[in-house]
Amino acid sequence: MNASNLLDKLPPVLRRRPVLFGAAGLVLLVLVILWLRPARPAVEPTAYYEVKRGDFTVSVVEGGTLSAVSEYSIRSEVEGTARIISIVPEGSYVKKGDLLVELDSASAQDQVNQQQINYEKAKFSVEQALAQLEIQKSATNSEYLAAELKLKLARIDLEKYEQGQRLVDLVEASNKLVQAQAQLMVNMDTYRNSTNLAAKGYETKQKVDSDRLAVLNSANALIVASNSIWMLRQFDEVKQAETYRAAVLQAEQELDRVVSQNVRKMAQYSADLITQSNTLALSEQKLERDKKNLAATIIRAPQDGLVVYPVSDSHFSSESLIEGGAIVRNRQELIKLPDLSRMKVVIKVHESHVNMIRPGLPAFVMLDSMPDERFRGVVEKVAPLPDTQSRWGNPNLKVYNTEIYLTDTLPNGLAFVSGIGTSWACSATGQVVTCSSASGIDPGGTSTITMVVNVLPAAAGSLSNSASVTGT
């Protein structure tokens, strides 16, 4: 049956105005429904609530990295670069003294051998310089004594001449003059006698000539003796005095020269000894450093702990991955031994939210490996400046490193070791740890307990923990 057949069956009045009568029927139907609907009860006063000022919870959700609050960092102490020969696998639990990393020691061993040779050479050079200094001390002492003796002798010679030799020479010259005068008188007497005897025919002419020649010789000797005294007083005394004085002056200058030369030689040999000693000290330091460098190729665990390989925070880091065969530089971090008793989460808070974060605010941490567990924490520190590493990709991005310390107790699967806290005493029965405080906690106050535990080999799957406070 179609719509035209239904319209033909309607009364004539309805067929002429179908739209009007349709609207009227719809209104009638609505009124019937409202009349048949049961009445609503009156609205009770409890349906209204008074608006009051209160705290509004604002949550900032950020991803981060879980790490230990304190950890022991193992770094390469080998100078330059070194290749990793072997390294303990990540995740291994090591004891104090266990071998962690072995680095290539061939180059370090060669340096130690070469430096040992250099050290022995430097040691021999010091001994040689010391012996040479002692020899020079003896030589300079001998030279000084010889020069000093020469000066003493020169002064003695000068004093001897001035106080004795000059008078002796003068007396000797005077004696020669007296002798010449006496000899002349004797020869003159002899010549006179010979002449008288020759006149009487008793002496030969030859005898007379000989006596006359003797008189002439005696006269010449007298002249020589007289001139000798004059030359002695005029020239020889002055000459001899100046000669002895010059000898004294030369001896004094020679002594000063010897002293100066000895001082210079001693300074030279002393400086050579100091140089060789410094070279020996540097060689010894270099040898010790090379030995330490060689010893640094073997790295052992300084304490018990879990081995964790470091991961660079920078995407542009040129450091190689920590694995066997990798080349590492000096002071590069190789292994971390974290203290698992206290954990923290480092997040990066955007600058639009950083003003809402401050130390002391509560936080909740959820781990990807344990999505059903939620751990309590507290904001410990907010960086005052934005993280520069996060701005390489986007210079306009400003995020602030924020540290959140986990304050929740550690989950089951961990073995209790000790509990540390002011006036707290802790003990364990199975996996239940009970801590009591003699001083108590004031209402609204806080108290911190640090739990030290060991990870049990059976720890696996979902772990949970809880805490409760009782007391009067």
CSV table of C-alpha atoms in Angstrom, one decimal:
chain,number,residue,atom,x,y,z
A,1,MET,CA,0.0,0.0,0.0
A,2,ASN,CA,1.5,3.3,-1.1
A,3,ALA,CA,1.0,6.9,0.2
A,4,SER,CA,-1.6,7.9,-2.5
A,5,ASN,CA,-3.9,5.0,-1.5
A,6,LEU,CA,-3.7,6.1,2.2
A,7,LEU,CA,-4.6,9.7,1.2
A,8,ASP,CA,-7.7,8.5,-0.8
A,9,LYS,CA,-9.1,6.7,2.2
A,10,LEU,CA,-9.0,9.8,4.5
A,11,PRO,CA,-12.1,12.0,5.0
A,12,PRO,CA,-12.6,14.8,2.5
A,13,VAL,CA,-11.8,17.5,5.1
A,14,LEU,CA,-8.5,15.9,6.0
A,15,ARG,CA,-7.6,15.3,2.3
A,16,ARG,CA,-8.0,19.1,1.6
A,17,ARG,CA,-5.5,20.2,4.5
A,18,PRO,CA,-3.3,17.2,5.3
A,19,VAL,CA,-0.3,19.3,6.7
A,20,LEU,CA,-2.4,21.3,9.1
A,21,PHE,CA,-4.2,18.3,10.5
A,22,GLY,CA,-0.9,16.4,10.8
A,23,ALA,CA,0.7,19.1,12.9
A,24,ALA,CA,-2.4,19.2,15.2
A,25,GLY,CA,-2.2,15.5,15.7
A,26,LEU,CA,1.5,15.7,16.7
A,27,VAL,CA,0.8,18.4,19.3
A,28,LEU,CA,-2.1,16.2,20.7
A,29,LEU,CA,0.3,13.2,20.9
A,30,VAL,CA,2.9,15.3,22.9
A,31,LEU,CA,0.2,16.5,25.4
A,32,VAL,CA,-1.0,12.9,26.0
A,33,ILE,CA,2.6,11.8,26.7
A,34,LEU,CA,3.2,14.6,29.2
A,35,TRP,CA,-0.1,13.9,30.9
A,36,LEU,CA,0.7,10.2,31.3
A,37,ARG,CA,4.3,10.7,32.5
A,38,PRO,CA,4.7,10.3,36.3
A,39,ALA,CA,5.5,13.5,38.3
A,40,ARG,CA,9.2,14.0,39.3
A,41,PRO,CA,10.0,14.3,43.0
A,42,ALA,CA,11.0,17.6,44.3
A,43,VAL,CA,14.8,18.4,44.1
A,44,GLU,CA,16.4,17.8,47.5
A,45,PRO,CA,18.7,20.4,49.1
A,46,THR,CA,21.6,17.8,49.1
A,47,ALA,CA,21.9,18.0,45.4
A,48,TYR,CA,23.5,21.4,45.7
A,49,TYR,CA,27.1,21.9,47.0
A,50,GLU,CA,28.8,25.0,48.4
A,51,VAL,CA,31.8,26.2,46.4
A,52,LYS,CA,35.0,26.7,48.5
A,53,ARG,CA,38.6,27.6,47.8
A,54,GLY,CA,41.0,24.6,47.9
A,55,ASP,CA,44.1,23.0,46.4
A,56,PHE,CA,44.0,22.0,42.8
A,57,THR,CA,46.2,19.1,41.8
A,58,VAL,CA,48.3,19.8,38.8
A,59,SER,CA,50.2,16.9,37.4
A,60,VAL,CA,53.4,17.1,35.2
A,61,VAL,CA,54.1,13.9,33.4
A,62,GLU,CA,57.5,13.4,31.9
A,63,GLY,CA,59.7,10.5,30.9
A,64,GLY,CA,63.1,10.0,32.4
A,65,THR,CA,66.0,7.8,33.2
A,66,LEU,CA,66.3,5.6,36.3
A,67,SER,CA,69.7,5.7,38.0
A,68,ALA,CA,71.4,5.4,41.4
A,69,VAL,CA,71.8,8.4,43.6
A,70,SER,CA,75.4,7.5,44.2
A,71,GLU,CA,77.6,5.3,42.0
A,72,TYR,CA,81.2,4.4,41.6
A,73,SER,CA,82.5,5.4,38.2
A,74,ILE,CA,85.3,3.3,36.7
A,75,ARG,CA,87.4,5.3,34.2
A,76,SER,CA,90.4,4.5,32.0
A,77,GLU,CA,93.5,5.9,33.6
A,78,VAL,CA,95.8,4.9,30.7
A,79,GLU,CA,97.3,8.0,29.0
A,80,GLY,CA,96.3,8.5,25.5
A,81,THR,CA,94.1,5.8,24.0
A,82,ALA,CA,94.0,2.1,24.7
A,83,ARG,CA,92.1,-0.9,23.2
A,84,ILE,CA,89.8,-3.0,25.4
A,85,ILE,CA,91.1,-6.6,25.4
A,86,SER,CA,88.4,-7.9,27.7
A,87,ILE,CA,85.6,-6.5,29.8
A,88,VAL,CA,83.1,-8.1,32.2
A,89,PRO,CA,79.6,-8.4,30.7
A,90,GLU,CA,77.0,-5.8,31.6
A,91,GLY,CA,74.7,-6.9,34.4
A,92,SER,CA,77.2,-9.1,36.1
A,93,TYR,CA,77.5,-8.9,39.9
A,94,VAL,CA,81.2,-8.6,40.9
A,95,LYS,CA,83.0,-8.8,44.2
A,96,LYS,CA,85.7,-6.4,45.4
A,97,GLY,CA,89.0,-7.2,43.6
A,98,ASP,CA,87.4,-9.0,40.6
A,99,LEU,CA,88.8,-8.2,37.2
A,100,LEU,CA,86.6,-5.7,35.4
A,101,VAL,CA,88.6,-4.5,32.4
A,102,GLU,CA,91.8,-5.5,30.7
A,103,LEU,CA,93.3,-2.9,28.3
A,104,ASP,CA,96.0,-3.4,25.7
A,105,SER,CA,99.3,-3.1,27.6
A,106,ALA,CA,101.9,-3.5,24.8
A,107,SER,CA,102.5,0.2,24.3
A,108,ALA,CA,102.6,0.8,28.0
A,109,GLN,CA,105.1,-2.0,28.6
A,110,ASP,CA,107.3,-0.6,25.9
A,111,GLN,CA,107.2,2.8,27.5
A,112,VAL,CA,108.2,1.3,30.9
A,113,ASN,CA,111.1,-0.6,29.4
A,114,GLN,CA,112.4,2.5,27.5
A,115,GLN,CA,111.9,4.8,30.5
A,116,GLN,CA,113.8,2.2,32.7
A,117,ILE,CA,116.8,2.6,30.4
A,118,ASN,CA,116.5,6.4,30.5
A,119,TYR,CA,116.3,6.3,34.3
A,120,GLU,CA,119.5,4.2,34.6
A,121,LYS,CA,121.3,6.6,32.2
A,122,ALA,CA,120.2,9.6,34.2
A,123,LYS,CA,121.2,7.8,37.4
A,124,PHE,CA,124.7,7.2,36.0
A,125,SER,CA,124.9,10.8,34.8
A,126,VAL,CA,124.2,12.0,38.3
A,127,GLU,CA,126.9,9.8,39.8
A,128,GLN,CA,129.3,10.9,37.2
A,129,ALA,CA,128.5,14.6,37.8
A,130,LEU,CA,128.8,14.1,41.5
A,131,ALA,CA,132.3,12.5,41.1
A,132,GLN,CA,133.3,15.2,38.7
A,133,LEU,CA,132.2,17.8,41.2
A,134,GLU,CA,134.3,16.2,43.9
A,135,ILE,CA,137.3,16.1,41.6
A,136,GLN,CA,136.9,19.7,40.7
A,137,LYS,CA,136.6,20.6,44.4
A,138,SER,CA,140.0,18.9,45.0
A,139,ALA,CA,141.6,20.6,41.9
A,140,THR,CA,140.3,24.0,42.9
A,141,ASN,CA,141.5,23.6,46.4
A,142,SER,CA,145.0,22.7,45.1
A,143,GLU,CA,145.0,25.6,42.7
A,144,TYR,CA,143.9,28.0,45.5
A,145,LEU,CA,146.6,26.7,47.9
A,146,ALA,CA,149.3,27.0,45.2
A,147,ALA,CA,148.2,30.6,44.4
A,148,GLU,CA,148.0,31.5,48.1
A,149,LEU,CA,151.5,30.0,48.7
A,150,LYS,CA,152.9,32.0,45.7
A,151,LEU,CA,151.5,35.2,47.2
A,152,LYS,CA,153.0,34.5,50.6
A,153,LEU,CA,156.4,33.8,49.1
A,154,ALA,CA,156.2,37.0,47.0
A,155,ARG,CA,155.4,39.0,50.1
A,156,ILE,CA,158.2,37.3,52.0
A,157,ASP,CA,160.7,38.1,49.2
A,158,LEU,CA,159.5,41.8,49.2
A,159,GLU,CA,159.9,42.0,53.0
A,160,LYS,CA,163.2,40.2,52.8
A,161,TYR,CA,164.6,42.7,50.3
A,162,GLU,CA,163.2,45.8,52.0
A,163,GLN,CA,164.4,44.8,55.4
A,164,GLY,CA,167.7,42.9,54.6
A,165,GLN,CA,168.7,42.2,51.1
A,166,ARG,CA,168.9,45.9,50.1
A,167,LEU,CA,171.3,46.6,53.0
A,168,VAL,CA,173.3,43.5,52.3
A,169,ASP,CA,173.8,44.6,48.7
A,170,LEU,CA,174.7,48.1,49.8
A,171,VAL,CA,177.2,46.8,52.3
A,172,GLU,CA,178.7,44.4,49.7
A,173,ALA,CA,179.1,47.3,47.3
A,174,SER,CA,180.6,49.5,50.0
A,175,ASN,CA,183.1,46.7,50.9
A,176,LYS,CA,184.1,46.5,47.3
A,177,LEU,CA,184.7,50.2,47.2
A,178,VAL,CA,186.8,50.0,50.4
A,179,GLN,CA,188.7,47.0,49.0
A,180,ALA,CA,189.3,48.9,45.8
A,181,GLN,CA,190.6,51.9,47.7
A,182,ALA,CA,192.9,49.8,49.8
A,183,GLN,CA,194.2,47.9,46.8
A,184,LEU,CA,194.8,51.1,45.0
A,185,MET,CA,196.9,52.4,47.9
A,186,VAL,CA,198.8,49.2,48.1
A,187,ASN,CA,199.5,49.1,44.4
A,188,MET,CA,200.5,52.8,44.5
A,189,ASP,CA,203.0,52.1,47.3
A,190,THR,CA,204.3,49.1,45.4
A,191,TYR,CA,204.6,51.1,42.2
A,192,ARG,CA,206.4,53.9,44.1
A,193,ASN,CA,208.9,51.4,45.6
A,194,SER,CA,209.4,49.8,42.2
A,195,THR,CA,210.1,53.1,40.6
A,196,ASN,CA,212.6,54.1,43.3
A,197,LEU,CA,214.4,50.7,43.1
A,198,ALA,CA,214.4,50.9,39.3
A,199,ALA,CA,216.0,54.4,39.4
A,200,LYS,CA,218.8,52.8,41.5
A,201,GLY,CA,219.1,49.9,39.2
A,202,TYR,CA,217.7,47.4,41.5
A,203,GLU,CA,214.3,46.7,39.6
A,204,THR,CA,213.7,45.9,36.1
A,205,LYS,CA,211.6,48.0,33.8
A,206,GLN,CA,209.2,45.2,33.4
A,207,LYS,CA,208.5,45.1,37.1
A,208,VAL,CA,207.9,48.8,37.1
A,209,ASP,CA,205.4,48.6,34.2
A,210,SER,CA,203.6,45.7,36.0
A,211,ASP,CA,203.2,47.7,39.1
A,212,ARG,CA,202.1,50.7,37.2
A,213,LEU,CA,199.5,48.6,35.4
A,214,ALA,CA,198.3,47.3,38.8
A,215,VAL,CA,197.8,50.8,39.9
A,216,LEU,CA,195.7,51.6,36.9
A,217,ASN,CA,193.6,48.5,37.4
A,218,SER,CA,193.1,49.4,41.1
A,219,ALA,CA,192.0,52.9,40.1
A,220,ASN,CA,189.6,51.5,37.6
A,221,ALA,CA,188.2,49.0,40.2
A,222,LEU,CA,187.8,51.9,42.6
A,223,ILE,CA,185.8,53.8,39.9
A,224,VAL,CA,183.7,50.7,39.2
A,225,ALA,CA,183.0,50.1,42.9
A,226,SER,CA,182.1,53.8,43.4
A,227,ASN,CA,179.8,53.7,40.4
A,228,SER,CA,178.3,50.4,41.6
A,229,ILE,CA,177.3,52.0,44.8
A,230,TRP,CA,175.8,54.9,42.9
A,231,MET,CA,173.9,52.6,40.5
A,232,LEU,CA,172.7,50.4,43.4
A,233,ARG,CA,171.3,53.4,45.2
A,234,GLN,CA,169.9,55.1,42.1
A,235,PHE,CA,168.6,52.2,40.1
A,236,ASP,CA,169.1,48.6,41.5
A,237,GLU,CA,167.3,49.3,44.8
A,238,VAL,CA,164.3,50.8,43.1
A,239,LYS,CA,164.3,48.1,40.4
A,240,GLN,CA,164.5,45.3,42.9
A,241,ALA,CA,161.8,46.8,45.1
A,242,GLU,CA,159.5,47.3,42.2
A,243,THR,CA,160.2,43.7,41.0
A,244,TYR,CA,159.3,42.3,44.3
A,245,ARG,CA,156.2,44.5,44.6
A,246,ALA,CA,155.1,43.5,41.1
A,247,ALA,CA,155.6,39.8,42.1
A,248,VAL,CA,153.4,40.4,45.1
A,249,LEU,CA,150.8,42.2,43.0
A,250,GLN,CA,150.8,39.4,40.3
A,251,ALA,CA,150.5,36.8,43.1
A,252,GLU,CA,147.5,38.6,44.5
A,253,GLN,CA,145.9,38.9,41.1
A,254,GLU,CA,146.7,35.3,40.4
A,255,LEU,CA,145.0,34.3,43.6
A,256,ASP,CA,141.9,36.4,42.8
A,257,ARG,CA,141.9,34.9,39.3
A,258,VAL,CA,142.2,31.3,40.7
A,259,VAL,CA,139.4,32.1,43.1
A,260,SER,CA,137.1,33.4,40.4
A,261,GLN,CA,137.9,30.6,38.1
A,262,ASN,CA,137.3,28.1,40.8
A,263,VAL,CA,134.0,29.7,41.7
A,264,ARG,CA,133.0,29.6,38.0
A,265,LYS,CA,134.1,26.0,37.6
A,266,MET,CA,132.4,24.9,40.8
A,267,ALA,CA,129.2,26.7,39.8
A,268,GLN,CA,129.4,25.0,36.4
A,269,TYR,CA,129.9,21.5,37.9
A,270,SER,CA,127.3,22.2,40.6
A,271,ALA,CA,124.8,23.3,37.9
A,272,ASP,CA,125.6,20.2,35.9
A,273,LEU,CA,124.9,18.1,39.0
A,274,ILE,CA,121.7,19.9,39.6
A,275,THR,CA,120.7,19.5,35.9
A,276,GLN,CA,121.5,15.8,36.1
A,277,SER,CA,119.6,15.4,39.4
A,278,ASN,CA,116.6,17.2,37.9
A,279,THR,CA,116.8,14.9,34.9
A,280,LEU,CA,117.0,11.9,37.2
A,281,ALA,CA,114.0,13.2,39.2
A,282,LEU,CA,112.0,13.7,36.0
A,283,SER,CA,113.0,10.3,34.7
A,284,GLU,CA,112.0,8.7,37.9
A,285,GLN,CA,108.6,10.5,37.9
A,286,LYS,CA,108.2,9.5,34.2
A,287,LEU,CA,109.1,5.9,35.1
A,288,GLU,CA,106.6,5.9,38.0
A,289,ARG,CA,103.9,7.4,35.8
A,290,ASP,CA,104.6,4.8,33.1
A,291,LYS,CA,104.5,2.0,35.7
A,292,LYS,CA,101.2,3.5,37.0
A,293,ASN,CA,100.0,3.7,33.4
A,294,LEU,CA,100.9,0.0,32.9
A,295,ALA,CA,99.2,-1.0,36.1
A,296,ALA,CA,96.1,1.0,34.9
A,297,THR,CA,95.6,-1.5,32.0
A,298,ILE,CA,94.3,-3.9,34.6
A,299,ILE,CA,91.1,-2.6,36.3
A,300,ARG,CA,89.6,-4.4,39.3
A,301,ALA,CA,86.4,-3.8,41.2
A,302,PRO,CA,86.9,-1.4,44.1
A,303,GLN,CA,83.8,-2.6,45.7
A,304,ASP,CA,80.9,-5.1,45.3
A,305,GLY,CA,78.3,-4.1,42.8
A,306,LEU,CA,76.3,-4.5,39.6
A,307,VAL,CA,78.2,-3.8,36.4
A,308,VAL,CA,76.5,-1.1,34.2
A,309,TYR,CA,77.9,0.3,31.0
A,310,PRO,CA,77.7,4.1,30.7
A,311,VAL,CA,75.6,5.7,28.0
A,312,SER,CA,76.4,9.2,26.7
A,313,ASP,CA,73.6,11.8,27.2
A,314,SER,CA,74.8,13.6,24.0
A,315,HIS,CA,73.6,12.3,20.6
A,316,PHE,CA,76.8,13.8,19.0
A,317,SER,CA,79.3,12.1,21.3
A,318,SER,CA,82.3,10.6,19.4
A,319,GLU,CA,83.1,8.1,22.2
A,320,SER,CA,82.9,4.5,21.0
A,321,LEU,CA,80.7,1.9,22.6
A,322,ILE,CA,82.0,0.0,25.5
A,323,GLU,CA,82.8,-3.5,24.2
A,324,GLY,CA,85.8,-5.7,23.5
A,325,GLY,CA,88.1,-4.3,20.9
A,326,ALA,CA,86.8,-0.7,21.3
A,327,ILE,CA,89.4,2.1,21.6
A,328,VAL,CA,88.9,4.3,24.7
A,329,ARG,CA,90.5,7.6,25.7
A,330,ASN,CA,92.0,8.7,28.9
A,331,ARG,CA,89.4,9.4,31.7
A,332,GLN,CA,86.7,7.9,29.6
A,333,GLU,CA,84.0,6.2,31.7
A,334,LEU,CA,84.0,2.4,31.3
A,335,ILE,CA,81.8,0.9,34.0
A,336,LYS,CA,79.5,2.1,36.7
A,337,LEU,CA,78.9,0.3,40.0
A,338,PRO,CA,75.7,1.9,41.2
A,339,ASP,CA,74.6,1.9,44.9
A,340,LEU,CA,71.1,0.4,44.5
A,341,SER,CA,70.1,1.3,48.0
A,342,ARG,CA,69.0,4.8,46.8
A,343,MET,CA,67.6,5.4,43.3
A,344,LYS,CA,66.6,8.5,41.4
A,345,VAL,CA,64.9,9.5,38.2
A,346,VAL,CA,66.3,12.3,36.0
A,347,ILE,CA,63.6,14.0,33.9
A,348,LYS,CA,63.6,17.0,31.6
A,349,VAL,CA,60.8,19.5,32.4
A,350,HIS,CA,59.7,21.9,29.8
A,351,GLU,CA,60.2,25.6,30.5
A,352,SER,CA,56.4,26.1,30.5
A,353,HIS,CA,56.1,23.7,33.5
A,354,VAL,CA,59.3,24.3,35.4
A,355,ASN,CA,57.9,27.1,37.6
A,356,MET,CA,55.4,24.5,39.0
A,357,ILE,CA,58.2,22.2,40.1
A,358,ARG,CA,60.2,22.8,43.2
A,359,PRO,CA,62.2,20.7,45.6
A,360,GLY,CA,60.1,18.8,48.2
A,361,LEU,CA,57.1,18.2,46.0
A,362,PRO,CA,55.8,14.6,45.9
A,363,ALA,CA,56.1,12.5,42.8
A,364,PHE,CA,55.1,9.0,41.6
A,365,VAL,CA,57.4,6.9,39.4
A,366,MET,CA,56.3,4.1,37.1
A,367,LEU,CA,58.8,1.8,35.5
A,368,ASP,CA,58.3,0.4,31.9
A,369,SER,CA,59.3,-3.0,33.2
A,370,MET,CA,56.7,-2.8,36.0
A,371,PRO,CA,53.8,-0.8,34.6
A,372,ASP,CA,51.4,-2.0,37.4
A,373,GLU,CA,53.5,-0.7,40.2
A,374,ARG,CA,53.8,2.9,41.3
A,375,PHE,CA,56.7,4.1,43.5
A,376,ARG,CA,56.7,7.1,45.6
A,377,GLY,CA,59.3,9.8,45.3
A,378,VAL,CA,60.1,13.4,46.1
A,379,VAL,CA,61.6,16.2,43.9
A,380,GLU,CA,65.2,16.7,45.1
A,381,LYS,CA,66.7,19.2,42.7
A,382,VAL,CA,65.7,21.4,39.8
A,383,ALA,CA,68.4,22.7,37.5
A,384,PRO,CA,68.7,26.5,37.5
A,385,LEU,CA,69.7,26.6,33.8
A,386,PRO,CA,68.3,24.8,30.8
A,387,ASP,CA,70.0,21.6,29.5
A,388,THR,CA,72.3,22.6,26.7
A,389,GLN,CA,72.5,19.1,25.2
A,390,SER,CA,68.7,19.2,24.4
A,391,ARG,CA,69.1,22.3,22.3
A,392,TRP,CA,71.2,20.9,19.5
A,393,GLY,CA,68.2,19.7,17.5
A,394,ASN,CA,66.0,22.6,18.4
A,395,PRO,CA,67.7,25.8,19.7
A,396,ASN,CA,64.4,27.2,20.9
A,397,LEU,CA,63.7,24.1,23.1
A,398,LYS,CA,64.4,24.8,26.8
A,399,VAL,CA,64.1,21.9,29.3
A,400,TYR,CA,65.4,21.7,32.8
A,401,ASN,CA,67.0,18.6,34.3
A,402,THR,CA,65.1,17.6,37.4
A,403,GLU,CA,66.1,14.9,39.9
A,404,ILE,CA,63.4,12.8,41.7
A,405,TYR,CA,64.6,10.6,44.6
A,406,LEU,CA,62.6,7.4,45.2
A,407,THR,CA,61.5,7.3,48.8
A,408,ASP,CA,59.5,4.1,48.5
A,409,THR,CA,60.8,1.0,50.1
A,410,LEU,CA,62.5,-1.5,47.9
A,411,PRO,CA,60.2,-4.4,46.6
A,412,ASN,CA,60.4,-8.0,47.6
A,413,GLY,CA,63.1,-10.1,46.0
A,414,LEU,CA,65.7,-8.1,47.8
A,415,ALA,CA,67.6,-9.3,50.9
A,416,PHE,CA,67.8,-6.9,53.8
A,417,VAL,CA,71.3,-5.9,54.9
A,418,SER,CA,70.9,-2.9,57.2
A,419,GLY,CA,68.8,0.2,57.9
A,420,ILE,CA,70.4,3.5,58.5
A,421,GLY,CA,68.6,6.5,60.1
A,422,THR,CA,68.9,8.9,63.0
A,423,SER,CA,67.7,7.1,66.2
A,424,TRP,CA,66.3,4.3,64.1
A,425,ALA,CA,66.9,0.5,64.7
A,426,CYS,CA,65.9,-1.9,62.0
A,427,SER,CA,65.6,-5.7,61.9
A,428,ALA,CA,64.2,-8.2,59.3
A,429,THR,CA,62.1,-11.3,59.6
A,430,GLY,CA,62.0,-12.8,56.2
A,431,GLN,CA,61.0,-10.1,53.8
A,432,VAL,CA,59.4,-7.9,56.5
A,433,VAL,CA,61.6,-5.2,57.8
A,434,THR,CA,60.6,-3.5,61.1
A,435,CYS,CA,62.2,-0.2,62.1
A,436,SER,CA,61.6,1.5,65.5
A,437,SER,CA,62.6,4.9,66.7
A,438,ALA,CA,63.1,5.8,70.3
A,439,SER,CA,62.6,9.5,69.8
A,440,GLY,CA,59.4,9.2,67.8
A,441,ILE,CA,58.0,11.5,65.1
A,442,ASP,CA,56.0,14.6,65.7
A,443,PRO,CA,52.7,15.1,63.9
A,444,GLY,CA,53.4,16.3,60.5
A,445,GLY,CA,57.1,15.6,60.9
A,446,THR,CA,59.3,13.4,58.7
A,447,SER,CA,62.2,11.0,59.2
A,448,THR,CA,64.4,9.3,56.6
A,449,ILE,CA,65.5,5.6,56.8
A,450,THR,CA,68.0,4.3,54.2
A,451,MET,CA,67.7,0.5,53.4
A,452,VAL,CA,70.7,-1.4,52.2
A,453,VAL,CA,69.8,-4.6,50.4
A,454,ASN,CA,71.2,-7.3,48.2
A,455,VAL,CA,69.4,-8.4,45.0
A,456,LEU,CA,68.4,-12.0,45.3
A,457,PRO,CA,68.9,-14.3,42.3
A,458,ALA,CA,65.3,-15.3,42.6
A,459,ALA,CA,64.0,-11.8,42.1
A,460,ALA,CA,61.9,-11.8,39.0
A,461,GLY,CA,58.5,-10.9,37.6
A,462,SER,CA,56.3,-8.3,39.2
A,463,LEU,CA,57.6,-6.9,42.5
A,464,SER,CA,55.6,-4.9,45.0
A,465,ASN,CA,56.2,-3.3,48.4
A,466,SER,CA,54.3,-1.5,51.1
A,467,ALA,CA,54.9,0.3,54.4
A,468,SER,CA,52.8,1.2,57.5
A,469,VAL,CA,53.3,3.3,60.5
A,470,THR,CA,52.1,2.3,64.0
A,471,GLY,CA,52.7,3.8,67.4
A,472,THR,CA,51.2,5.7,70.3
